[in-house]
Backbone as a printed PyTorch tensor [residue, N CA C, xyz], in Angstrom:
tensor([[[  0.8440,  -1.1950,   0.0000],
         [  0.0000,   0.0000,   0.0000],
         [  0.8750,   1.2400,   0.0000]],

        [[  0.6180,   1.5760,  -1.2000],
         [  1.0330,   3.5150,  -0.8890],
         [  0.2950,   4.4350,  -0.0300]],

        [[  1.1890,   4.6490,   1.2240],
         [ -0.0140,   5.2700,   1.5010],
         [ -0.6390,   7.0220,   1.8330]],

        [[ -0.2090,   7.6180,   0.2260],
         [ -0.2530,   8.3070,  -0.3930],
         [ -0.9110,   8.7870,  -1.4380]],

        [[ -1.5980,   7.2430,  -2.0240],
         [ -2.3060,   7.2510,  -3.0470],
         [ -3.4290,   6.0570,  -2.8640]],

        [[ -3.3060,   4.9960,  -2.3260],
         [ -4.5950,   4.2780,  -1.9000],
         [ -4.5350,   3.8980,  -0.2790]],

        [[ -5.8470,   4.5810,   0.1510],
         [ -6.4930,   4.0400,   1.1780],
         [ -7.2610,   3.0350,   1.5130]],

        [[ -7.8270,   3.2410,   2.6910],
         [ -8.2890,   2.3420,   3.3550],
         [-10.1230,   2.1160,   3.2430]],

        [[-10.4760,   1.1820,   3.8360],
         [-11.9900,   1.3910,   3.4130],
         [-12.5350,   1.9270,   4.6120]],

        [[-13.3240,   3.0700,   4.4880],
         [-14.2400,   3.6790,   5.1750],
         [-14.0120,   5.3830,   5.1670]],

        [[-12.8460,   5.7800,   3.9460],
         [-12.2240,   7.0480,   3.8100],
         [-13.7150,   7.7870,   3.3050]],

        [[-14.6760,   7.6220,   2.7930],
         [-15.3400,   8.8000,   2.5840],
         [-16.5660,   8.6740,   4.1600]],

        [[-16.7620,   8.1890,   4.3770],
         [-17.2210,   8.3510,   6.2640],
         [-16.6260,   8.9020,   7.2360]],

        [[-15.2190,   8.7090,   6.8830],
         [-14.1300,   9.5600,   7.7280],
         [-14.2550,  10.9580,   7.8420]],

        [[-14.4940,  11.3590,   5.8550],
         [-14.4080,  12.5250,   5.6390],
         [-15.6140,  13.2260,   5.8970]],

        [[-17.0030,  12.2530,   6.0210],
         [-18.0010,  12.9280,   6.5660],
         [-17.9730,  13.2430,   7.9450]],

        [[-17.5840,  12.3580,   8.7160],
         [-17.2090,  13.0320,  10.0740],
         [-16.4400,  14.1540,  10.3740]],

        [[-15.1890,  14.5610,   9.3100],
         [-15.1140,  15.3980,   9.8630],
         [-15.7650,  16.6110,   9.7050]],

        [[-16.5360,  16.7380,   8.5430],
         [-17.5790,  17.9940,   7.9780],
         [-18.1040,  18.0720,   9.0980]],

        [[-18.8390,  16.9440,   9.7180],
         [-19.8140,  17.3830,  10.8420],
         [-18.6040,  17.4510,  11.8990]],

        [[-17.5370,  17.4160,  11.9870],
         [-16.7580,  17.8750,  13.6860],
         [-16.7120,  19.1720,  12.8740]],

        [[-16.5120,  19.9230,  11.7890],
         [-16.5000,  20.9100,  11.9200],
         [-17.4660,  22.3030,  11.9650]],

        [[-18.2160,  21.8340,  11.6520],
         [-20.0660,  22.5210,  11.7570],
         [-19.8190,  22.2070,  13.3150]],

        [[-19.5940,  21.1330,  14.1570],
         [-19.8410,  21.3650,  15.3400],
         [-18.5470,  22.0640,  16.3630]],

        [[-17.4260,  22.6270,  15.6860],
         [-16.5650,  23.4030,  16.2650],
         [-17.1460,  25.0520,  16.0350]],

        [[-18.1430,  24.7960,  15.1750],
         [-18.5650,  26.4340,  14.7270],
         [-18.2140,  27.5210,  13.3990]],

        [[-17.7420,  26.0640,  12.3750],
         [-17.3010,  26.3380,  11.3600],
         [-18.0400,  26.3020,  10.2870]],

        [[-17.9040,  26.7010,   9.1410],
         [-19.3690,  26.4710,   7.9400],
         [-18.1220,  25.4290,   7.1650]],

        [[-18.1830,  24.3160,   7.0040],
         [-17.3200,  23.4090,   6.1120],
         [-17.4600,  23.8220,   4.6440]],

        [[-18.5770,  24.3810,   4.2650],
         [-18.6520,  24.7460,   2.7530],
         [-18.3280,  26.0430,   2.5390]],

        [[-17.7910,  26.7330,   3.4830],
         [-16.5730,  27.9040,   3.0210],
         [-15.2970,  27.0140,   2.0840]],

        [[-15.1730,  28.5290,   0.9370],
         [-13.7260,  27.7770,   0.1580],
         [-13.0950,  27.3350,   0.5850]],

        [[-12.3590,  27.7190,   2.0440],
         [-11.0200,  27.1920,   2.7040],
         [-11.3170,  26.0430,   3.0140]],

        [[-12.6630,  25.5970,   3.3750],
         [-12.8410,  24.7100,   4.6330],
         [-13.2080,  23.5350,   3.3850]],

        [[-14.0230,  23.6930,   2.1070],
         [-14.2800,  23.0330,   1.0370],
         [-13.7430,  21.0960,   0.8750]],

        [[-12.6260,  21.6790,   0.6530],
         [-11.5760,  20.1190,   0.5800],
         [-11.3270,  19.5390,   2.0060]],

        [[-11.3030,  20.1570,   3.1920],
         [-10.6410,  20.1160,   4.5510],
         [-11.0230,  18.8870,   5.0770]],

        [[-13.0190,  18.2920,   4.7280],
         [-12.6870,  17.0660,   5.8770],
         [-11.9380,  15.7250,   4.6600]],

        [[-12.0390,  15.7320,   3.4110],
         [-11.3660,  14.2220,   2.8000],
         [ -9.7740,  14.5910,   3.0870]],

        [[ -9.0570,  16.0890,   2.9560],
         [ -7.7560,  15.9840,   3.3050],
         [ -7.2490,  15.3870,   4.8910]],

        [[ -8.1610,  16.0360,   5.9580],
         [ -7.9670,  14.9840,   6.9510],
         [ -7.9320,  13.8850,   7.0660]],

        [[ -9.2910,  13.2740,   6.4730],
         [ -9.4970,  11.5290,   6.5810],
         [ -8.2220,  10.9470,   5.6950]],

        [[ -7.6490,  11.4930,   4.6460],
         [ -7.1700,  10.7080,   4.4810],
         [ -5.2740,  10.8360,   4.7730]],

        [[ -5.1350,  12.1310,   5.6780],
         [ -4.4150,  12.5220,   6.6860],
         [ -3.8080,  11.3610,   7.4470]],

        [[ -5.5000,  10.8560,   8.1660],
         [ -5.3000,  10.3190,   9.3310],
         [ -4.8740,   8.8900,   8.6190]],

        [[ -5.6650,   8.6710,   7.8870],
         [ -5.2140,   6.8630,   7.2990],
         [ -3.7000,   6.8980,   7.4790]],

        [[ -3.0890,   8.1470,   6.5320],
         [ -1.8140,   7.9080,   6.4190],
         [ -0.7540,   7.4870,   7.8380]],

        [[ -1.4250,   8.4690,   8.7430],
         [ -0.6420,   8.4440,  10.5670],
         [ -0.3800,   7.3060,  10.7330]],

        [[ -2.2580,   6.2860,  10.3730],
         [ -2.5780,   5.2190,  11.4940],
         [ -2.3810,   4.4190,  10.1760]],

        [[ -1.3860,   4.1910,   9.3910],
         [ -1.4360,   3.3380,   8.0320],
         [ -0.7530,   1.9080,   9.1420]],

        [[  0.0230,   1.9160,  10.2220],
         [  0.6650,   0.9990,  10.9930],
         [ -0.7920,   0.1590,  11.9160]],

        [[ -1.5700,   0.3810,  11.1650],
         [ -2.8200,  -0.6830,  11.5730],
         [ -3.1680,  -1.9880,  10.7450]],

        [[ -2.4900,  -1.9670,   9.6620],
         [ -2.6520,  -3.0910,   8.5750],
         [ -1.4820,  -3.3600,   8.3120]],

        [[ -0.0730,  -3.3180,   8.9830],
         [  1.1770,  -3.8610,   8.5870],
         [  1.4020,  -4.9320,   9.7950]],

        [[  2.4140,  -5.9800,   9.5570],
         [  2.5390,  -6.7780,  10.2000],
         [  4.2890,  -6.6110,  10.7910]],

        [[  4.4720,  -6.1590,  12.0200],
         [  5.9460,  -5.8690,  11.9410],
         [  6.7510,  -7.1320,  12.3950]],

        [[  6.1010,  -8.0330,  13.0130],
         [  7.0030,  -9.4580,  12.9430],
         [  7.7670,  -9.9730,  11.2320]],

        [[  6.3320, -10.0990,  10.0860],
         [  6.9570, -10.3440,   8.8910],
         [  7.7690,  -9.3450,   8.4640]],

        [[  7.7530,  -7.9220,   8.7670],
         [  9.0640,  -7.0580,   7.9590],
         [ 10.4740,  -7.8420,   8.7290]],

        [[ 10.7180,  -7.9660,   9.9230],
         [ 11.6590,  -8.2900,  10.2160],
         [ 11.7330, -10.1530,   9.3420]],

        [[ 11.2370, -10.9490,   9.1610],
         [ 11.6910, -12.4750,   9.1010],
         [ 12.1070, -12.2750,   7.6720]],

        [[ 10.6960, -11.0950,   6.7020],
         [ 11.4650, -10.7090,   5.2070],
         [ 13.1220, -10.7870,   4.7380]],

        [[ 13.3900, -10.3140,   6.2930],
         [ 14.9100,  -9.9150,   5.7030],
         [ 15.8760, -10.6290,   6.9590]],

        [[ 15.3760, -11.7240,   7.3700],
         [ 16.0590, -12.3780,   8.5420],
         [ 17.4710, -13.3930,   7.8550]],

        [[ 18.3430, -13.2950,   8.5260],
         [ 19.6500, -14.3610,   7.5710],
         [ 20.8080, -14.7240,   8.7800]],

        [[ 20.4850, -15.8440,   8.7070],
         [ 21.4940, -16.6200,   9.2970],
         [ 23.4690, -15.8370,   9.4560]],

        [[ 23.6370, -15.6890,  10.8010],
         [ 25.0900, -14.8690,  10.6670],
         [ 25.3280, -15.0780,  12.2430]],

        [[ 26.6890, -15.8060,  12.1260],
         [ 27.2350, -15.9370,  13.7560],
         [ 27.4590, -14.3900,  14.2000]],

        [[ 27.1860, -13.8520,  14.8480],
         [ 27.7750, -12.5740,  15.3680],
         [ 26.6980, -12.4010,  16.6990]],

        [[ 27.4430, -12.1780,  17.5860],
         [ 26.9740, -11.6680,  18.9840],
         [ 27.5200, -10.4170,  19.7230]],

        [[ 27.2380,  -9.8700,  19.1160],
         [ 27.9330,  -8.2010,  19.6390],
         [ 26.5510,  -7.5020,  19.8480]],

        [[ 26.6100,  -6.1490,  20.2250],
         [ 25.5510,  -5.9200,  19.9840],
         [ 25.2960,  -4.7820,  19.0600]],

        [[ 24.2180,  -4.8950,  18.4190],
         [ 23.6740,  -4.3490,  16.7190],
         [ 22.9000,  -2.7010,  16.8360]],

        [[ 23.8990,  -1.6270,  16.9450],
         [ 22.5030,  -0.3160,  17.8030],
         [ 22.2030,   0.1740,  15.8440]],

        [[ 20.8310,   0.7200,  15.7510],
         [ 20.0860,   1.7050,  15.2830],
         [ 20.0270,   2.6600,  15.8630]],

        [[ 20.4070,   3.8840,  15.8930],
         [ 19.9710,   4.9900,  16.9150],
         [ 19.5190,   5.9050,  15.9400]],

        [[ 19.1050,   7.1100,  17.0110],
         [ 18.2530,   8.0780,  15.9490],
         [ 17.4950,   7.6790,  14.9650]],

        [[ 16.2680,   6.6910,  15.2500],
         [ 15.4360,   6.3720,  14.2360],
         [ 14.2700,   7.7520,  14.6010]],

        [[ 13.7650,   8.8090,  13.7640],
         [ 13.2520,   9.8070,  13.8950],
         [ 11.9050,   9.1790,  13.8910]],

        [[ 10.6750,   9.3600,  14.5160],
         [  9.3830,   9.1350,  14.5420],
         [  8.2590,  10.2550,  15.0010]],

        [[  7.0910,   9.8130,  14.3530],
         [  6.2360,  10.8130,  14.5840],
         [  5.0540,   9.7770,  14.8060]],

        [[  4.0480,  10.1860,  15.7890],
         [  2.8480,   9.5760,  16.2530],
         [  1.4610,  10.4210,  16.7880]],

        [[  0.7440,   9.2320,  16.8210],
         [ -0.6120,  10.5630,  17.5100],
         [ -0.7770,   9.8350,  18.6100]],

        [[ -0.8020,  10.6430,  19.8690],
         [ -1.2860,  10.6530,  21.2940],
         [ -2.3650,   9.4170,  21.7520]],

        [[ -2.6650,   8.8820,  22.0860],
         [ -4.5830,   8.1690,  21.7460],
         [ -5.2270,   8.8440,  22.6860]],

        [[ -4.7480,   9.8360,  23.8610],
         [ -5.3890,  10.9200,  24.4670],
         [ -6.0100,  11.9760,  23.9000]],

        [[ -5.3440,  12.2400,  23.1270],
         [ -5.6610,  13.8460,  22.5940],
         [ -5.7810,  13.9840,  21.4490]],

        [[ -5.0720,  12.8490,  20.2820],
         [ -5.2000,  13.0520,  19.0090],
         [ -4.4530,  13.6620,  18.6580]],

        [[ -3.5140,  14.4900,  19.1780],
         [ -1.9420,  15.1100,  18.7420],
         [ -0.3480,  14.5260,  18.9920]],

        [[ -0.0900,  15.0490,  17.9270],
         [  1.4430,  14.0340,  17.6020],
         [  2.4390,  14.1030,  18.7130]],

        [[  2.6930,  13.3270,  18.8360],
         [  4.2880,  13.3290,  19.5660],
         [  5.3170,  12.5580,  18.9530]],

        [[  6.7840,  12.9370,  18.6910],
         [  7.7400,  12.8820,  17.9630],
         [  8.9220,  12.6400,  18.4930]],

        [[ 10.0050,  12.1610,  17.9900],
         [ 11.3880,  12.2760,  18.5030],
         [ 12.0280,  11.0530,  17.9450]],

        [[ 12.8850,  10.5210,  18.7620],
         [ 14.1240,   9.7170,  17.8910],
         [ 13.9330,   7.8560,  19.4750]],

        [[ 13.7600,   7.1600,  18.3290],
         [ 13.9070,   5.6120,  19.0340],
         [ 15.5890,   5.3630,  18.7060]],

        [[ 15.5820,   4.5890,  19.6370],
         [ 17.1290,   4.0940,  19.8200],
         [ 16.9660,   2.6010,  19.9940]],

        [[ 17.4090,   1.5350,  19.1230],
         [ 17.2110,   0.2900,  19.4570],
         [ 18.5260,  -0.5330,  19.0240]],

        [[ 18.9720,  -1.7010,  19.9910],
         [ 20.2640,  -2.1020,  20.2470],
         [ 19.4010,  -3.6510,  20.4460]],

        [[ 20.5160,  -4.4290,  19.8550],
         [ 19.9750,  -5.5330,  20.2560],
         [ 21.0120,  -6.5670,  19.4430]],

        [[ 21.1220,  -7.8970,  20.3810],
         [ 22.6690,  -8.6520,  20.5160],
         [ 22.0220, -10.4040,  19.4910]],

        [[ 22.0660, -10.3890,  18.7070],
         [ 22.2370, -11.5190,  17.5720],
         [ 22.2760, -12.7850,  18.2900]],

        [[ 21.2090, -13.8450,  18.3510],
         [ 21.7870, -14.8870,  18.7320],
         [ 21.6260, -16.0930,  17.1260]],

        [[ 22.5570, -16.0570,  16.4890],
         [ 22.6140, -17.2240,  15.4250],
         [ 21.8660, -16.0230,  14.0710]],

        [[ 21.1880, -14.8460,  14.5220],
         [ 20.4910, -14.2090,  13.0280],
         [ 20.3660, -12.8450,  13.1770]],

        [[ 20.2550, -12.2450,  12.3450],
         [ 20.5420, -11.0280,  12.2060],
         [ 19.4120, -10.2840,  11.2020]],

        [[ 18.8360,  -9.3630,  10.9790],
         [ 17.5140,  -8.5690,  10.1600],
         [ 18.5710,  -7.4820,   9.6150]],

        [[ 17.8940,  -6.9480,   8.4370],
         [ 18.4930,  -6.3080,   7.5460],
         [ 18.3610,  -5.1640,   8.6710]],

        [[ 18.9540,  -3.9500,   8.7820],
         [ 19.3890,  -2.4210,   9.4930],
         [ 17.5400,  -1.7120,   9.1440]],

        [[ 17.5490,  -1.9330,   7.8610],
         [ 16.3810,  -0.9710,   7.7380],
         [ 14.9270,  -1.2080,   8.0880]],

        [[ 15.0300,  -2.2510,   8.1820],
         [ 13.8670,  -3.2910,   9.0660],
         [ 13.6280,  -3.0310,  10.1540]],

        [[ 15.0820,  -2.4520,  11.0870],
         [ 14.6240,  -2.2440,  12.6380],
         [ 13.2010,  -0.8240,  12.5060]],

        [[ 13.6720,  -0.0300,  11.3770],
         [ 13.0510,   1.6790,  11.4110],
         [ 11.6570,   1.6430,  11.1430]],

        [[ 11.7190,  -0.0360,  10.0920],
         [ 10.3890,   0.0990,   9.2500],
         [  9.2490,  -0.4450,  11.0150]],

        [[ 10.1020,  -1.2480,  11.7320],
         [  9.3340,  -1.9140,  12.8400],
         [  8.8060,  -0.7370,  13.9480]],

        [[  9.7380,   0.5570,  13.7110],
         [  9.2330,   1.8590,  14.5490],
         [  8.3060,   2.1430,  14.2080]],

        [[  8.5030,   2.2240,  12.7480],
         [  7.3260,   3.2100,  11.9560],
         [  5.9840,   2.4120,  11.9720]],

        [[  6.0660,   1.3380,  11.7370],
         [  4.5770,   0.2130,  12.2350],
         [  4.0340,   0.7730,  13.5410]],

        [[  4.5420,   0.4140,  14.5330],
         [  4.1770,   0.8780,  15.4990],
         [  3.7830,   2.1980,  16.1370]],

        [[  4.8880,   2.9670,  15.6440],
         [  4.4260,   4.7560,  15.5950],
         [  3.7420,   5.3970,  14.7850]],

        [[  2.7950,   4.5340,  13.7990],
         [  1.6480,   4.7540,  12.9880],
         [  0.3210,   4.4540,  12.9770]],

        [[  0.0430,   4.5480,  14.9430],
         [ -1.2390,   4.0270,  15.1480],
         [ -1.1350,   4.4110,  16.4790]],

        [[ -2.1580,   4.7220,  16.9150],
         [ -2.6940,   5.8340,  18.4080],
         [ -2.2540,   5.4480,  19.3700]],

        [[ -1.2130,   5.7450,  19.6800],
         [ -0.4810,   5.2660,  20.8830],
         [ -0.3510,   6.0370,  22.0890]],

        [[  0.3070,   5.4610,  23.2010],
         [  1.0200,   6.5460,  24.2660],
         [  2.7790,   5.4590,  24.0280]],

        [[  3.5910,   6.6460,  24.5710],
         [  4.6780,   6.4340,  24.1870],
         [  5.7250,   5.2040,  25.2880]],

        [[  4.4650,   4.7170,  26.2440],
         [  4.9830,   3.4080,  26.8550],
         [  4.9020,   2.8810,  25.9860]],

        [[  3.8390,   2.1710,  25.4760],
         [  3.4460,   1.1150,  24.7320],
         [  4.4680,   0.9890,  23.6880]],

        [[  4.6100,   1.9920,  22.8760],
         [  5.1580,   2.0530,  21.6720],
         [  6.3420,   1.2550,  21.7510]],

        [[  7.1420,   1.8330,  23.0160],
         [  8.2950,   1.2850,  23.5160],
         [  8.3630,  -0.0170,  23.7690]],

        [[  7.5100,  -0.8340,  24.4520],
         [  7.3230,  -2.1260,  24.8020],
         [  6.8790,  -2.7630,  23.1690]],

        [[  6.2890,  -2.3290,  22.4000],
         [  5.9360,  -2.9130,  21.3960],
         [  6.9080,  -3.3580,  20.5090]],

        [[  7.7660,  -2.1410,  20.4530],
         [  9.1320,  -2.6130,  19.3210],
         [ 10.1140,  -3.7990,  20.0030]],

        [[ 10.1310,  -3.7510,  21.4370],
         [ 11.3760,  -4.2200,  22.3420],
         [ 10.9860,  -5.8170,  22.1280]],

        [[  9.4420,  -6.1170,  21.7820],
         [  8.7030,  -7.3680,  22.3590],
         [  8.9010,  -7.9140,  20.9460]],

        [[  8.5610,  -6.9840,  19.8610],
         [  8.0770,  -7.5640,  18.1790],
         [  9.9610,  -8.2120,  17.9660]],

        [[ 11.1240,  -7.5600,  18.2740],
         [ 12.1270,  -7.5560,  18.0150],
         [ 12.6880,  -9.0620,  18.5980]],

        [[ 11.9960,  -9.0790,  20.3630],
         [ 12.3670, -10.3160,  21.1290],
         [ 12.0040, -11.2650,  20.1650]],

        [[ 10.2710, -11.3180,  20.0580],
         [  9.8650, -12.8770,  19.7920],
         [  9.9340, -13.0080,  18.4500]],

        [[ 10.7590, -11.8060,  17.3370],
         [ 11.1100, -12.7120,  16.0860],
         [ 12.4220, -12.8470,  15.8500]],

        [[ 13.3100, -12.2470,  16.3550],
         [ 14.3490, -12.9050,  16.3650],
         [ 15.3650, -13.5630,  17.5560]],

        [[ 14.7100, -13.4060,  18.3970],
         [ 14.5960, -14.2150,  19.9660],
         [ 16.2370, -13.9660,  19.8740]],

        [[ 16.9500, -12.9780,  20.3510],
         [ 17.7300, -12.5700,  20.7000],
         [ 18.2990, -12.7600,  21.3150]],

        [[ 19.8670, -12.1680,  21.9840],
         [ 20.4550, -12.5590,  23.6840],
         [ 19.7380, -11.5720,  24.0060]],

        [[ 19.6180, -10.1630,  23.6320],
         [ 19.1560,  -9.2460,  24.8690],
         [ 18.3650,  -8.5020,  23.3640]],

        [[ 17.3260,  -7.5250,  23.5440],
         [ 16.9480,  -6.2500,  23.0940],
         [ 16.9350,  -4.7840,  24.0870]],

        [[ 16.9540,  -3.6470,  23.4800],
         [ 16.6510,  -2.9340,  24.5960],
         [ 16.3880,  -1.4370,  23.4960]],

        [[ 15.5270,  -0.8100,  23.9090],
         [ 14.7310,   0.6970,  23.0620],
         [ 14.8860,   1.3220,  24.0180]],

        [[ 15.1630,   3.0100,  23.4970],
         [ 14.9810,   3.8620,  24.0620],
         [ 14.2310,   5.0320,  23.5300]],

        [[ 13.4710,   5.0530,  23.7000],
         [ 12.2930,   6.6110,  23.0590],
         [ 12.7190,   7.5610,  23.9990]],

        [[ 12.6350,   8.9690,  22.8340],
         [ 13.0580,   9.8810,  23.4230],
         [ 12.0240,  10.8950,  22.3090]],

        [[ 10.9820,  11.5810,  23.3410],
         [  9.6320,  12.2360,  22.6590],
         [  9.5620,  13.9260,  22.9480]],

        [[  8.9310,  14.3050,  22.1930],
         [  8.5280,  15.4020,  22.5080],
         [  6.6440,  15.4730,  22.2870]],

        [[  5.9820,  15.7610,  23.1710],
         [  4.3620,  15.9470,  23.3020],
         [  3.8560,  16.8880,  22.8290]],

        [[  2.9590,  16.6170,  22.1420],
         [  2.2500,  18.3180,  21.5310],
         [  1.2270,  18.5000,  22.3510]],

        [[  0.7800,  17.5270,  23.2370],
         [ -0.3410,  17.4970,  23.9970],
         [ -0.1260,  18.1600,  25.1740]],

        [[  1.5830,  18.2790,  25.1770],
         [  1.6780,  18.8500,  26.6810],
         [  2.7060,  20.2100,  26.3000]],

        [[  2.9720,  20.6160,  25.0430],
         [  3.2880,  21.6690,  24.5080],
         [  2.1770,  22.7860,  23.5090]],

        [[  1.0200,  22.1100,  23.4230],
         [ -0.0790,  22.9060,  23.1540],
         [ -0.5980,  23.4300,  24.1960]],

        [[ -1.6040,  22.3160,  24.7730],
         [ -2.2730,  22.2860,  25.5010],
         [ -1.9950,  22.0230,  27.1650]],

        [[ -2.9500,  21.8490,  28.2290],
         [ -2.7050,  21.7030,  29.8920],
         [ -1.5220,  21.9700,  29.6990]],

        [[  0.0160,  21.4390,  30.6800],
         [  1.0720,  22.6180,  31.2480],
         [  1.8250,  23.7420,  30.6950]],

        [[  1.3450,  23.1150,  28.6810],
         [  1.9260,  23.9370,  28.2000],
         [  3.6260,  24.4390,  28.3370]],

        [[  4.3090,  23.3040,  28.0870],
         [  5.7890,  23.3690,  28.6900],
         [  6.7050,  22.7060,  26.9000]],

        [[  7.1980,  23.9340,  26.9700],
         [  7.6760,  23.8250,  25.7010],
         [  8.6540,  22.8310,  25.3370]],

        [[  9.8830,  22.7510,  26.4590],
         [ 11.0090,  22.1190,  25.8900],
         [ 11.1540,  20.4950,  26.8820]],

        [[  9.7670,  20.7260,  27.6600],
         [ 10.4260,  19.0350,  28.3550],
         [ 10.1940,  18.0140,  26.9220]],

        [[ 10.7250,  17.0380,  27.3860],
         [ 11.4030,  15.5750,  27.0280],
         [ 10.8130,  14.4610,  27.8060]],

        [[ 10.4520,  13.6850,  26.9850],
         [  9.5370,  12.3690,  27.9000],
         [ 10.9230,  11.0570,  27.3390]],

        [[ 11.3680,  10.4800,  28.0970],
         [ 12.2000,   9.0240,  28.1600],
         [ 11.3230,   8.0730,  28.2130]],

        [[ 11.4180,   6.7830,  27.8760],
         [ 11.0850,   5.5000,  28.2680],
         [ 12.0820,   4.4060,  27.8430]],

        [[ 12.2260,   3.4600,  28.3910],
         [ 13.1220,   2.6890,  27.6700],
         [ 12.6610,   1.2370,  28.1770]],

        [[ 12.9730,   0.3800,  27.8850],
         [ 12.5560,  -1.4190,  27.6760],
         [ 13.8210,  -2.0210,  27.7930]],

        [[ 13.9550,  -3.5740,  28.1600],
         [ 14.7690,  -4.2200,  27.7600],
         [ 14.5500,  -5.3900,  28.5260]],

        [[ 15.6510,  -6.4020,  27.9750],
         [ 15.5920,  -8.0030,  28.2000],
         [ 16.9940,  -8.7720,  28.0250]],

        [[ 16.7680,  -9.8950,  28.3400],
         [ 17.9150, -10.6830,  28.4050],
         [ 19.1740,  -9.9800,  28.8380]],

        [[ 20.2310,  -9.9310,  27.9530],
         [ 21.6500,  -9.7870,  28.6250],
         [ 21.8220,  -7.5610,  28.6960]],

        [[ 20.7870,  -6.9700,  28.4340],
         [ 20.5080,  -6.1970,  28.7690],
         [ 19.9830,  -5.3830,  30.4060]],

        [[ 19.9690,  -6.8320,  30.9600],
         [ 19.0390,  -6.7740,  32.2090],
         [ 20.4740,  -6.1810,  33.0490]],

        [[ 21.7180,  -6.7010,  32.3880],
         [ 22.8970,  -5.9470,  33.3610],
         [ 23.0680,  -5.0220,  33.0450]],

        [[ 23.5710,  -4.3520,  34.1990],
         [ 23.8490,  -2.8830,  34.2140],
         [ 25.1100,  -2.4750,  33.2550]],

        [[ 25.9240,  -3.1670,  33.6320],
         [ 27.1750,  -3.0450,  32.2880],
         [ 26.5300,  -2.3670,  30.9750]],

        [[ 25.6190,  -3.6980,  30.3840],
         [ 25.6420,  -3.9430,  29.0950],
         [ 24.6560,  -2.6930,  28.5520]],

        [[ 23.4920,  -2.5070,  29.5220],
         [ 22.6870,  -1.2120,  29.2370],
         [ 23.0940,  -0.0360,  29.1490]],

        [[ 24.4650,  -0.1260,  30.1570],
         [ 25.3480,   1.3510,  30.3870],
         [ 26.4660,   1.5980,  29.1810]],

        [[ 26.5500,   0.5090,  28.3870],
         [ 27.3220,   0.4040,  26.9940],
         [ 26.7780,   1.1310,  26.0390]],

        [[ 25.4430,   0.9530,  26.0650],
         [ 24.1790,   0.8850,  25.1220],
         [ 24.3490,   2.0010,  25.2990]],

        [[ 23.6970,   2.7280,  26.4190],
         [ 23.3750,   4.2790,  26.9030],
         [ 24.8090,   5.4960,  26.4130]],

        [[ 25.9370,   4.9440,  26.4660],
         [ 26.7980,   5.7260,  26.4100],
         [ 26.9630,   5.7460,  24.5530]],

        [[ 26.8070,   4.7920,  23.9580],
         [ 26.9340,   4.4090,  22.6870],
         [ 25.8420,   5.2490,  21.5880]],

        [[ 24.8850,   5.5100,  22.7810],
         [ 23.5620,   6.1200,  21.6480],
         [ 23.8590,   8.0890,  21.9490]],

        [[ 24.4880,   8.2000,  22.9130],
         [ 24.4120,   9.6430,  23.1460],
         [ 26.0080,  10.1470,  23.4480]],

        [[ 26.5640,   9.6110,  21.9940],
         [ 28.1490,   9.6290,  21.5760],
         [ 28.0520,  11.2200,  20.4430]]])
């Protein structure tokens, strides 16, 4: 799916909803400006939440290949963007994911495409975190995995505290990650 050029089914209901959210914000939708506004949303939003019909276990096995190496494998700065499932506004920033080969290895670009699955559907930014750390464990059952999200909220830079420059952390991990060493490798390695 492009999902740029074909959607999903239920895009012209979408777009009627939003005509009527906007008659009910106090808007006339059939003003020029407002004219095109609810199908450009609906199909806005498909694009966000397009990580509702991908499968991120098969992107990773697509490109899974047999390779002795046990070191450990970082992606950092994978850039992401998401919507809240509170508020409906994005929150953004950079995943960091490290993770130690036992007998196989996934192509590099596979780890980003497994962010973007996940950061393309209404999340809060625990989950997201646990989602990549877990999809990563049980398909290529690893020595260790371990993510680190690092966000910025529009929900809390729009709106309530209204605080421009905080930073939300979360991070996950497993197996030979669980030591402090090996996480403190990780940690120093991603913010080099």
């Amino acid at each position: 799916m492009n999902p740029e050029t074909e959607y999903r089914e239920g895009l012209e209901q979408l777009a009627s909803n939003y005509k009527e959210i906007l008659s009910l914000l106090g808007e006339d939708p059939t003003r020029e400006g407002l004219e095109k506004t609810p199908m450009r949303v609906a199909k806005a939003m498909q694009v966000l939440t397009r990580g509702y019909g991908m499968d991120a276990h098969k992107v990773l096995t697509d490109a899974l290949f047999k390779e002795d190496y046990s070191q450990m494998v970082i992606v950092k700065d994978i850039d992401f963007f998401s919507l809240c499932e509170h508020h409906m506004l994005p929150f953004y920033g950079k995943v960091h994911v490290a993770y130690i080969p036992n007998g196989y290895i996934t192509g590099l670009s596979k780890i980003a495409r497994v962010v973007d699955i996940f950061s393309h559907r209404l999340q809060v930014q625990e989950r997201m975190t646990l989602q990549i750390k877990e999809c990563i464990e049980q398909t290529l059952k690893p020595l260790g995995v371990m993510v680190v999200v690092e966000a910025k909220h529009m929900c809390m830079q729009m709106r309530g505290v209204e605080k421009q420059n905080s930073i939300t952390t979360t991070s996950d991990f497993c197996g030979a990650f669980n030591q402090a060493k090996t996480r403190q490798e990780f940690m120093n390695l991603i913010h080099q």
